[in-house]
Coordinates of C-alpha atoms in Angstrom, one line a residue:
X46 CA 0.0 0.0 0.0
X47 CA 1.6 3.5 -1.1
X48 CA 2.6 5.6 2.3
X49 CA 0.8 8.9 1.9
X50 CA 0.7 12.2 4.4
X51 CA -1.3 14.9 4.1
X52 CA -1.4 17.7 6.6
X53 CA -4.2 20.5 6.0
X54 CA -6.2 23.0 7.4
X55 CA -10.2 23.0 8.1
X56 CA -12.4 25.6 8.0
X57 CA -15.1 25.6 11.4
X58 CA -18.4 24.7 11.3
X59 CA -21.2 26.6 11.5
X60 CA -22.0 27.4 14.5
X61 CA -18.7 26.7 16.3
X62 CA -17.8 28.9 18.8
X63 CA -16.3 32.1 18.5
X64 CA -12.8 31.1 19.9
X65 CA -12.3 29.8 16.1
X66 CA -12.9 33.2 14.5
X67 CA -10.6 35.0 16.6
X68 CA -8.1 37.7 14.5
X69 CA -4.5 36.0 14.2
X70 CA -1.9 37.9 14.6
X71 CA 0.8 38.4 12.3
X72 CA 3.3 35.9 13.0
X73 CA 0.0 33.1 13.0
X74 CA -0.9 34.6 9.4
X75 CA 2.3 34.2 8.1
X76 CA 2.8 30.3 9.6
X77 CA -0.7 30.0 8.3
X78 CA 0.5 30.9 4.8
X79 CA 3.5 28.5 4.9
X80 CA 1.5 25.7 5.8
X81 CA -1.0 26.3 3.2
X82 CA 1.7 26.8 0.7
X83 CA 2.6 23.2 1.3
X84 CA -0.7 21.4 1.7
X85 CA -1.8 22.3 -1.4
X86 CA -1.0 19.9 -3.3
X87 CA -1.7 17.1 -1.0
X88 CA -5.1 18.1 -0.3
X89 CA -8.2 15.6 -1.5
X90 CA -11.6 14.4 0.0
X91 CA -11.4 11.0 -2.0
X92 CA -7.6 9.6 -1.6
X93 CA -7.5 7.2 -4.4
X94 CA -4.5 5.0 -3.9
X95 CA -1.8 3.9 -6.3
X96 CA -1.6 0.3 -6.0
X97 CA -2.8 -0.5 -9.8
X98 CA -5.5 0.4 -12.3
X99 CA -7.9 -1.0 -14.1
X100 CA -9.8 -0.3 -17.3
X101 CA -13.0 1.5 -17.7
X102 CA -16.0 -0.7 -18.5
X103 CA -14.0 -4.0 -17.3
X104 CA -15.2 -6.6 -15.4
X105 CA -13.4 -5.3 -11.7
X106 CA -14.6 -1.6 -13.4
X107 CA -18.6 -2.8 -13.4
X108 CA -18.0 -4.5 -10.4
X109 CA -17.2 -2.3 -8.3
X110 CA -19.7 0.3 -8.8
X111 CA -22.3 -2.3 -8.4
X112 CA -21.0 -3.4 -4.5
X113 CA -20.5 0.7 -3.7
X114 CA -23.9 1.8 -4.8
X115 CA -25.4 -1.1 -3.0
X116 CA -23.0 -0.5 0.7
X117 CA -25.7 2.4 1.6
X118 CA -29.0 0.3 1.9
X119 CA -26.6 -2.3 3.2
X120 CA -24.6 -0.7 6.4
X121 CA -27.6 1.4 7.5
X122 CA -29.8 -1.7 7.9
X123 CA -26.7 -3.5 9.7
X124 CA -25.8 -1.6 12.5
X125 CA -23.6 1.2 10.6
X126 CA -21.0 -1.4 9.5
X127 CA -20.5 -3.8 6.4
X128 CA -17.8 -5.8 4.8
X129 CA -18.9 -7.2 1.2
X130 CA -17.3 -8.5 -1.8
X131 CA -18.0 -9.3 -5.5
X132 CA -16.5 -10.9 -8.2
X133 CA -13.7 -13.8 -8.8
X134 CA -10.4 -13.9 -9.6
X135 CA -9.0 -10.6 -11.2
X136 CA -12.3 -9.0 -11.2
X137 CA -12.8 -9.4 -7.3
X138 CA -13.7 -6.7 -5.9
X139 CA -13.5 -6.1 -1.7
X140 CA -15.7 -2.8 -0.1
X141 CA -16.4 -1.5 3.2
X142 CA -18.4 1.0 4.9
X143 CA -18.6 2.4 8.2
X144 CA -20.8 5.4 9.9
X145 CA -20.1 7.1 12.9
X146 CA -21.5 5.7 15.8
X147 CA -23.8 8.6 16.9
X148 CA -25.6 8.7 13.1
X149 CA -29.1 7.7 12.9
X150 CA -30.4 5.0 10.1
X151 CA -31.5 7.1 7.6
X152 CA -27.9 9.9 8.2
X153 CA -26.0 6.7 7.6
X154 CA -27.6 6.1 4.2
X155 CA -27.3 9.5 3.2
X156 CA -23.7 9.9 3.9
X157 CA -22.7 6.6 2.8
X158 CA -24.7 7.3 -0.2
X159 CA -23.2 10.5 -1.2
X160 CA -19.7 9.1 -0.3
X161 CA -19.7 6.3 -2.6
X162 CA -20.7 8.1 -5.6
X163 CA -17.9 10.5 -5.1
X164 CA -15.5 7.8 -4.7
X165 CA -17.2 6.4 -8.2
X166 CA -16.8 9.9 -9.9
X167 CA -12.9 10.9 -8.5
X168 CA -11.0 7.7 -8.2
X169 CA -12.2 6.9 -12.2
X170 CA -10.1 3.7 -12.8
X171 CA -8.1 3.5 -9.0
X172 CA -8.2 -0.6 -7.7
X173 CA -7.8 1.1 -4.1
X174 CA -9.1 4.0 -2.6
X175 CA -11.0 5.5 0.5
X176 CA -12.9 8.3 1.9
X177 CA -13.4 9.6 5.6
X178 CA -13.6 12.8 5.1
X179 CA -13.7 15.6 8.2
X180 CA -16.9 16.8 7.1
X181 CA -18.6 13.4 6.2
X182 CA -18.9 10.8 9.8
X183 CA -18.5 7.9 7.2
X184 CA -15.9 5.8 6.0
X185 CA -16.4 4.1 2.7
X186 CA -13.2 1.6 1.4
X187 CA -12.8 -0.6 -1.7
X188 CA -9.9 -2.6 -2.8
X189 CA -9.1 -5.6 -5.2
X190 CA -7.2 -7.6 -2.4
X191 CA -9.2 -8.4 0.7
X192 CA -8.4 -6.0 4.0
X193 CA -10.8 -7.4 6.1
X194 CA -9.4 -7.3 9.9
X195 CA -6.0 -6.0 8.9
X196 CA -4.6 -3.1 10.2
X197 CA -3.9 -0.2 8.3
X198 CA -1.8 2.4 9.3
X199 CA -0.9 4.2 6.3
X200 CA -1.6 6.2 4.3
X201 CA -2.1 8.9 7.5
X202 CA -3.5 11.9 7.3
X203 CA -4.4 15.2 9.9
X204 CA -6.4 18.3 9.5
X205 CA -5.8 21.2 12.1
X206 CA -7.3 24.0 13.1
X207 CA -4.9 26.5 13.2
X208 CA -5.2 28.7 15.9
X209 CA -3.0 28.5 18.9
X210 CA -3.9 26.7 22.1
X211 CA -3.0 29.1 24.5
X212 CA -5.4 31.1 23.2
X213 CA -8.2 28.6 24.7
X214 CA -6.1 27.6 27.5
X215 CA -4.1 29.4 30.5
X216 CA -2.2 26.6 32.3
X217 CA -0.5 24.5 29.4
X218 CA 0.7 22.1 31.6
X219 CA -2.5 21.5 33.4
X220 CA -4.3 21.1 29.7
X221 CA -1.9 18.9 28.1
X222 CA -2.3 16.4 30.7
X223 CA -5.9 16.1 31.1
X224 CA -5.7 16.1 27.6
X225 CA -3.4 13.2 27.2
X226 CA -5.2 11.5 30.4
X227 CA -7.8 12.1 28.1
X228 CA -7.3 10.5 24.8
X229 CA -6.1 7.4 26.6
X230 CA -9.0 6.7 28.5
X231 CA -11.0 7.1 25.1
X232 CA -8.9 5.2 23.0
X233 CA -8.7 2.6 25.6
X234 CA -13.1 2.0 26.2
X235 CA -13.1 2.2 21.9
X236 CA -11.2 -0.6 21.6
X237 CA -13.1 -3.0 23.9
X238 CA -16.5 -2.5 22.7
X239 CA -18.0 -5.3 20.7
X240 CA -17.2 -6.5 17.0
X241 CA -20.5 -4.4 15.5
X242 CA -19.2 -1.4 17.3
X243 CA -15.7 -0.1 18.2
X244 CA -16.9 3.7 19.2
X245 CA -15.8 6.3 22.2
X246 CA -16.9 9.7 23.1
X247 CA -15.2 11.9 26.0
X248 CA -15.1 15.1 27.6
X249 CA -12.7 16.6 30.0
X250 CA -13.8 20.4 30.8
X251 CA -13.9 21.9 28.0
X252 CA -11.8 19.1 25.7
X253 CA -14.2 16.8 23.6
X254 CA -12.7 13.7 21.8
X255 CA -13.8 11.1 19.9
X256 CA -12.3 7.8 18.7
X257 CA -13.5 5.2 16.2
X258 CA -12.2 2.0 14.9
X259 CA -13.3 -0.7 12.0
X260 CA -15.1 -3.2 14.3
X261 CA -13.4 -5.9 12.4
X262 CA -10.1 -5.5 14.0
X263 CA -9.3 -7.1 17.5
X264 CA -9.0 -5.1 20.4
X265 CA -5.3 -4.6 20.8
X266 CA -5.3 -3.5 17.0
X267 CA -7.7 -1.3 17.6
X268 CA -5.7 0.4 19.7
X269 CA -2.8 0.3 18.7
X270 CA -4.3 2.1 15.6
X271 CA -5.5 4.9 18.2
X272 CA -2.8 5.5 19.9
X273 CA -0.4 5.8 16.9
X274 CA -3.0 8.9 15.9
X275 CA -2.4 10.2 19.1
X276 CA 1.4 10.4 19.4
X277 CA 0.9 11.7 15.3
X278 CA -1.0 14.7 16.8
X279 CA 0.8 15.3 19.4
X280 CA 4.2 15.0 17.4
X281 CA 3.0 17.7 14.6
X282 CA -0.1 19.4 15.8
X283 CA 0.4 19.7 19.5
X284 CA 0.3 23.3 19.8
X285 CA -3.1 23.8 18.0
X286 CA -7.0 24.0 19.4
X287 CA -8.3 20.7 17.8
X288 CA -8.2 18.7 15.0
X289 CA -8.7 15.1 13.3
X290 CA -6.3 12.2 11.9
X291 CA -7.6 9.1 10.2
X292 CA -6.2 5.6 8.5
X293 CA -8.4 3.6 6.8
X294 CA -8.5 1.5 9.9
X295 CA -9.0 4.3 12.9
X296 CA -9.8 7.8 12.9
X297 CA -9.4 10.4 16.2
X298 CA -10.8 13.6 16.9
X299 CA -10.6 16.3 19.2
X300 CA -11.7 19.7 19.9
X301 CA -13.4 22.8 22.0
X302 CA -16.3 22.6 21.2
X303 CA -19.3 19.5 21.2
X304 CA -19.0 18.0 18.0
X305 CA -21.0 14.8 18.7
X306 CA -24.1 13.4 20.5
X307 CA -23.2 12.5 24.2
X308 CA -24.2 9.5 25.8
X309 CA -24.4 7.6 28.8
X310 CA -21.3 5.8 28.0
X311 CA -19.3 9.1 27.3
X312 CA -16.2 9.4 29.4
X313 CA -16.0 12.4 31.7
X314 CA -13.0 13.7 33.1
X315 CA -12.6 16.5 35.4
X316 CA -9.2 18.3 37.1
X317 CA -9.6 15.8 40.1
X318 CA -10.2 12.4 37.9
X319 CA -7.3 9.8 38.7
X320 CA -5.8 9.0 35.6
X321 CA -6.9 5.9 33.7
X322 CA -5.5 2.3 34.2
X323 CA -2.3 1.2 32.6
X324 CA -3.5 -0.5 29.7
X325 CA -0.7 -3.3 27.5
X326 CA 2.3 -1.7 25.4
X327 CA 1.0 -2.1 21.9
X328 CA 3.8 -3.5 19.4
X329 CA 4.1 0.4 18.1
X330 CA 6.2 1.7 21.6
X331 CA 9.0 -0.1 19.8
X332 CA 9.0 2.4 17.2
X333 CA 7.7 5.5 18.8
X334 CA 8.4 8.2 17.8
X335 CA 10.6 11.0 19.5
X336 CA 8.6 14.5 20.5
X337 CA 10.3 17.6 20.3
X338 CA 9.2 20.6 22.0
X339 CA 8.3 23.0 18.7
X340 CA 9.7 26.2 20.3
X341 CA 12.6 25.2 20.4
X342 CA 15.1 27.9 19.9
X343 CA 15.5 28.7 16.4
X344 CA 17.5 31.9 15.4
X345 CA 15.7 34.9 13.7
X346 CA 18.1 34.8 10.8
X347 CA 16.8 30.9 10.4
X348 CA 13.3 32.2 10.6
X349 CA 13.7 35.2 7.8
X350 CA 15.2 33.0 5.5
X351 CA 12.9 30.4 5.5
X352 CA 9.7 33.0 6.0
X353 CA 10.9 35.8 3.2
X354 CA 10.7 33.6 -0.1
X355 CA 8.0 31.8 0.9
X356 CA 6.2 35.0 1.5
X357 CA 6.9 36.2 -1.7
X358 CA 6.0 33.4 -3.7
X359 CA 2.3 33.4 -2.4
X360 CA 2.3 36.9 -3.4
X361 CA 3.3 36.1 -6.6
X362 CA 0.6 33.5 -7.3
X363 CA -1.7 35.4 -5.8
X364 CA -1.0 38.5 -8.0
X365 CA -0.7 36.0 -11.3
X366 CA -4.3 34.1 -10.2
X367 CA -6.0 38.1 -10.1
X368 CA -4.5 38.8 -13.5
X369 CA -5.9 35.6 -14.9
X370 CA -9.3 35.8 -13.0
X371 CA -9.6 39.9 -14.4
X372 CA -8.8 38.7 -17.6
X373 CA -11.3 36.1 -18.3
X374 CA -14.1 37.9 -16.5
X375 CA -13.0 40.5 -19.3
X376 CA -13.2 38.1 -21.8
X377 CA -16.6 36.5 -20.5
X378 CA -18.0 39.9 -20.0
X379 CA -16.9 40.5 -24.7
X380 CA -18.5 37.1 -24.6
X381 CA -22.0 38.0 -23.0
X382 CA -22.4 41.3 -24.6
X383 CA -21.5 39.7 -28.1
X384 CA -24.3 37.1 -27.5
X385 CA -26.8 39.3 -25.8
X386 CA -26.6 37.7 -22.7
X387 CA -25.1 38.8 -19.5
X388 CA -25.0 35.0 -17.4
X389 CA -25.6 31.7 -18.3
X390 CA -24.6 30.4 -15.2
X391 CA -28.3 29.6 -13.4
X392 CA -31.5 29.3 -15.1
X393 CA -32.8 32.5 -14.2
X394 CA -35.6 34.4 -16.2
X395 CA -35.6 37.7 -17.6
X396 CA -38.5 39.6 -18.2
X397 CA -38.5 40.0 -21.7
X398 CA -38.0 36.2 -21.8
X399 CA -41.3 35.4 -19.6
X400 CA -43.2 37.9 -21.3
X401 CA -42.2 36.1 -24.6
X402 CA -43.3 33.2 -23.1
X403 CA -46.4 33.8 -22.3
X404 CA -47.0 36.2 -25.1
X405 CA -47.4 39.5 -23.3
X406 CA -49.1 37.6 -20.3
X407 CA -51.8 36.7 -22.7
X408 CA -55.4 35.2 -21.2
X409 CA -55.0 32.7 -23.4
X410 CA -51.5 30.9 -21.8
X411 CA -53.3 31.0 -17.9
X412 CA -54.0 28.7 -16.4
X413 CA -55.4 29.7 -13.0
X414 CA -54.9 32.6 -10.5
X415 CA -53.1 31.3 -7.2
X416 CA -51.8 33.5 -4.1
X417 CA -48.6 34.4 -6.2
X418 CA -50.6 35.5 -9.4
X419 CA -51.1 33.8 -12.2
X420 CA -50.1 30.2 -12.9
X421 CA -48.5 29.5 -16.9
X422 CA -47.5 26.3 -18.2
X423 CA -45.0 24.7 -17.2
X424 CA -46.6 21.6 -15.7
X425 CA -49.1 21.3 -18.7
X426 CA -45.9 21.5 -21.0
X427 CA -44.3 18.6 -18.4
X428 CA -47.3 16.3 -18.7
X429 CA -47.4 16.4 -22.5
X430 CA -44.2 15.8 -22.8
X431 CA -43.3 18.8 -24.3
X432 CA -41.1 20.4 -20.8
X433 CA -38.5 21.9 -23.2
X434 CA -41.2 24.6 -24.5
X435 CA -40.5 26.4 -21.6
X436 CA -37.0 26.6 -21.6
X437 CA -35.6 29.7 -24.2
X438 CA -34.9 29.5 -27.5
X439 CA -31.4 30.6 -27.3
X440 CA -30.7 27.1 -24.6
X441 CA -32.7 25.0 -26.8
X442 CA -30.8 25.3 -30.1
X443 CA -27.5 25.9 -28.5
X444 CA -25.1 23.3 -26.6
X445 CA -26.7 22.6 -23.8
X446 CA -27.6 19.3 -23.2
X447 CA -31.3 18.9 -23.4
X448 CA -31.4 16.1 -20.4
X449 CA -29.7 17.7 -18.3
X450 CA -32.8 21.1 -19.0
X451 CA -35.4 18.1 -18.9
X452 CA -33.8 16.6 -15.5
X453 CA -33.8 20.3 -13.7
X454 CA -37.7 20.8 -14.6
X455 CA -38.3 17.7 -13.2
X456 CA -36.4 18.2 -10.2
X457 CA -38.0 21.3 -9.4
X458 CA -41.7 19.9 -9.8
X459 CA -40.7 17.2 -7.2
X460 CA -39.7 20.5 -5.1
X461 CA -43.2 21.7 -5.2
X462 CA -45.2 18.9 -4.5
X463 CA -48.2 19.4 -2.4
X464 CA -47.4 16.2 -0.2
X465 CA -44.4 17.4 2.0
X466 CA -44.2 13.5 2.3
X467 CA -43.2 13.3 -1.8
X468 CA -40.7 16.7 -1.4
X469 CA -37.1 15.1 -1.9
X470 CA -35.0 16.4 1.0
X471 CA -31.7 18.5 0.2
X472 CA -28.9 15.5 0.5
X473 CA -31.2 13.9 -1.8
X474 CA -31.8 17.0 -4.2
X475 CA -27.7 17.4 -4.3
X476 CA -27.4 14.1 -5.1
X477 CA -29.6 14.1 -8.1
X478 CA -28.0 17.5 -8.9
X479 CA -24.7 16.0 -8.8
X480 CA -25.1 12.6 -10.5
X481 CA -27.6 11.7 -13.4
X482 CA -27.5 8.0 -12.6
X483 CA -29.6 8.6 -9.5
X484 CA -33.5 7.5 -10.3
X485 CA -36.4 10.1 -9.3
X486 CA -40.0 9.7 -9.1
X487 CA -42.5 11.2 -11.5
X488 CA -44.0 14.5 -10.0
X489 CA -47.5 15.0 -9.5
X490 CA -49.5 18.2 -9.8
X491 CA -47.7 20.9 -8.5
X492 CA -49.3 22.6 -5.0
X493 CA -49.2 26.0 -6.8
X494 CA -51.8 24.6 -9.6
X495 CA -54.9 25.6 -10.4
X496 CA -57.3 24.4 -12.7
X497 CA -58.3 25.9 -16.1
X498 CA -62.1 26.0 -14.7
X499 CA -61.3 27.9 -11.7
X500 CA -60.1 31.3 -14.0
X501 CA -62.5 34.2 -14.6
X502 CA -64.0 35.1 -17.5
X503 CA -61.4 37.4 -19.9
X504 CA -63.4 40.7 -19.2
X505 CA -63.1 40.2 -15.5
X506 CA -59.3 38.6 -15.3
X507 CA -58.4 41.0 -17.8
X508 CA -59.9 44.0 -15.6
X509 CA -58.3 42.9 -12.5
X510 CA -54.7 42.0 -13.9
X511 CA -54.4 45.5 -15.8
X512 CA -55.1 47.1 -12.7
X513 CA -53.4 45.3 -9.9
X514 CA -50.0 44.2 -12.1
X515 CA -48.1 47.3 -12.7
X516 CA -44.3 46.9 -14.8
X517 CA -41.7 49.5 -12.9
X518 CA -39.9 52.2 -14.3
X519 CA -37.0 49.9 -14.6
X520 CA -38.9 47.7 -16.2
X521 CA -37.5 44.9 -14.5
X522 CA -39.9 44.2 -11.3
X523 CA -43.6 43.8 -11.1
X524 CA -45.7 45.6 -8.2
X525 CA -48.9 44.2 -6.4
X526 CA -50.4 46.8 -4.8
X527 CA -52.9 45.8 -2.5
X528 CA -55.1 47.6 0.4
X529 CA -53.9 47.3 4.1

C-alpha cells in the first residue's frame, strides 16, 4: 500500500464557537500561509491510492460500482458497519463501509450514499481508494485484495485548526495532561466495545474527543491504531486547538467545542479524575516516535530566511491568479455582450423572456390565479411531454444538453409537490444534482396549480390583472399593490 501524508487545514463549522474566528496575529498569518503553501497539493476528499488500475467498463470496473452503490442500503440496515465483496479472480472486488456511531439510520444512508458516488466519480479507474472525510462521519473503502481485519496504518493523514492553544487555555501544563489522560481513557473504552461497534466519546472540561475503529479488528489492533494517531498529533499538531487524523482502519478527533451526540457511555474527566489504568504496550512503543518541543530555539536569521521567499511566492501566485481571473471575467463579459446575454450560469428568467413566453401575459397561456398571481404552463408542457417549450430559445438550439434542462424541470416539480411527504430532502436534491444516474420519481401536480375552470372570464381577469400588475420604471420588477 503506497505511504501517503497529508497535513491540512479546516475551515469551522457553522455554529462553532467564537474562539475559532478569533483575528490572528501576524506571525499566526504568516505560519498560516507556509503551511498552506505546502498542503496544497496534497489536499483531497477521496484519496485514491496507487496500487494499480484498471480499465473503464471491465469486469473489476462494473464491479465495483455495483458493490459501492449497493453498501448504503446495506450498512444502514446492519448496525452502521458492512464488509462485502464481488466478483472472482481478477475481477474481485473487496468494499467497506462504516458510519459514525452517533448517526441515525437514515444519516448513515445518506452519507454513505453520497460518499460512494464520489468515490465512483474521483477515483475513475483507481483498484484502491477511500474516503473519511472531516466533514462526512463515514468511512467508505474498496480494494481488489481483501483487507478485512488487517490493520492499516498508512496512508495517515491530519487536519488542524490552526489557531494557537494558549489562546483557549491558560495553564498549558495543566491542559496537556488532562488532555493526554484524556485521549487514553478514550482510546482505551473504543477498543473493547464489541465487534459491531468499536466507538468512544469523551469530555474533560472543555476538551471533547472522539475515537472510532473498524469493528473488524481485535482489540489490541484497535488500539494500537489509536494511539499511533495520538502520538501523530501530538508530534506535529500539539500546539493547536483541535483537529482530526484518520487511517483507513482508525480515525481520532478532538476539539473545543461539542462535535457529537453525548451519551451515557461518554467518558467524563474532570481536574480531580485519577488517571486511567495502565492498559498493555501495543507493538508500536518499539517504534515511537521521539517529540520535540516545537519552540525550540530557532535563530531569527533561520526564521527570515525560511519565512521571506515563501512569503513572496504566495504573493506572486496570488497577483498572477487576479490577473488571470480579471482577464477572463474581461473576456466573458466580450463574450456575453457579443451574444446578448449577460450569465448563463443559473437558469434565471428575464423579463422579456417570460413575457415572450407567455405572449405578453396573454389570457389565453393562464392557467389559473393562485396567491402568487397567475399560474402559466409549465406543468401542462411537463405532462405532455413537451417540458422543453418552456426553456428559451437561445438554450434550446444551442449546446446545452437537453437532459440535463429536462432533468432540472423535473427536479423542481418534485420541489413543489403538495405532499411534504413526496418533497425530496436536500442531501437527496444534491445528489440528483450531482449525479444523473440517481433515479427520481414522476412528479405530481404541483401545489401551486390551479385548474383551467377555476379562471374568470377574460373581461373580469383582464380587468383585475391591468389594474393590480403594474411593470416598474426599470422595467425589470412587477408591483402588487394591494389595500392594508
Amino acid at each position: 500500500m503506497a505511504s501517503q501524508s497529508t497535513v491540512t487545514f479546516y475551515k469551522p463549522f457553522a455554529g462553532q464557537n467564537d474562539h475559532y474566528l478569533r483575528k490572528m496575529d501576524a506571525k499566526k498569518l504568516v505560519f498560516v500561509c507556509c503551511l498552506l503553501v505546502l498542503a496544497i497539493p496534497l489536499t483531497s476528499a477521496q484519496t485514491c491510492l496507487k496500487t494499480g488500475n484498471f480499465t473503464t467498463n471491465s469486469g473489476f470496473g462494473r464491479n465495483r460500482d455495483l458493490i459501492l452503490t449497493s453498501l448504503p442500503t446495506n450498512v444502514s440496515q446492519n448496525g452502521g458497519f458492512f464488509n462485502a465483496s464481488i466478483g472472482q479472480g481478477l475481477n474481485r472486488v473487496y468494499a467497506q463501509a462504516l458510519c459514525r456511531g452517533d448517526l441515525s439510520q437514515e444519516d448513515c444512508f445518506t452519507y454513505v450514499n453520497f460518499t460512494a458516488h464520489q468515490l465512483i466519480s474521483s477515483c475513475k479507474n483507481q483498484k484502491e481508494a477511500f474516503s473519511w472525510d472531516g466533514d462526512i462521519p463515514c468511512l467508505v473503502r474498496y480494494s481488489n485484495e481483501s483487507f478485512f481485519g488487517v490493520l492499516a496504518l498508512e496512508p495517515i493523514q491530519e487536519q488542524i485548526n490552526p489557531n494557537d492553544i494558549s489562546d483557549a487555555a491558560s495553564n498549558l501544563t495543566q491542559f496537556f495532561q488532562i488532555w493526554g489522560q484524556l485521549m487514553e481513557a478514550v482510546a482505551t473504552k473504543a477498543s473493547t466495545r464489541s465487534s459491531r461497534l468499536k466507538y468512544a466519546t469523551g469530555v474533560a472540561e472543555e476538551i471533547q474527543a472522539l475515537m472510532q475503529c473498524t469493528p473488524d479488528l481485535s482489540q489490541t489492533d484497535c488500539l494500537t491504531c489509536l494511539r499511533t494517531l495520538v502520538r501523530r498529533f501530538t508530534a506535529c499538531c500539539r500546539t493547536y486547538q483541535g483537529g482530526y487524523v484518520e487511517t483507513p482502519s482508525c480515525r481520532m478527533r478532538w476539539d473545543l467545542y461539542m462535535f457529537f451526540t453525548p451519551t451515557a457511555d461518554t467518558v467524563r474527566l474532570t481536574l480531580s479524575s485519577p488517571p486511567p489504568s495502565a492498559s498493555p504496550p501495543d507493538a508500536t512503543n518499539k517504534t515511537s516516535e521521539t517529540i520535540k518541543d516545537n519552540k525550540s530555539g530557532i535563530s531569527s536569521g533561520t526564521i527570515a530566511i525560511i519565512v521571506v521567499p515563501i512569503i513572496v511566492f504566495v504573493a506572486i501566485v496570488a497577483f498572477i491568479c487576479i490577473l488571470l481571473r480579471k482577464r477572463k471575467n474581461s473576456k466573458q463579459e466580450m463574450h456575453d455582450k457579443e451574444d446578448g446575454l449577460e450569465s448563463l450560469d443559473s437558469l434565471q428568467f428575464q423579463l422579456k423572456s417570460v413575457t415572450k413566453a407567455t405572449d405578453n401575459f396573454s389570457q389565453d397561456n393562464m392557467l389559473g390565479q393562485g396567491g402568487f398571481g397567475a399560474v402559466y404552463k409549465a406543468w401542462r408542457n411537463w405532462r405532455e411531454g413537451t417540458s422543453l417549450n418552456v426553456v428559451d430559445e437561445y438554450l434550446r438550439g444551442g449546446s446545452g444538453s437537453r437532459s440535463e434542462m429536462t432533468r432540472s424541470i423535473h427536479i423542481g416539480l418534485l420541489c413543489v409537490q403538495e405532499s411534504d411527504a413526496n418533497r425530496p430532502s436536500m442531501n437527496s436534491v444534491v445528489l440528483m444534482l450531482s449525479d444523473a444516474s440517481v433515479s427520481m420519481p414522476m412528479p405530481s401536480t404541483p401545489a401551486f396549480m390551479v385548474s383551467a375552470a377555476t379562471v374568470p372570464s377574460e373581461a373580469s381577469s383582464s380587468s383585475d390583472y391591468n389594474h393590480s400588475h403594474q411593470f416598474s420604471r426599470n422595467k425589470v420588477t412587477i408591483s402588487t399593490l394591494d389595500p392594508r
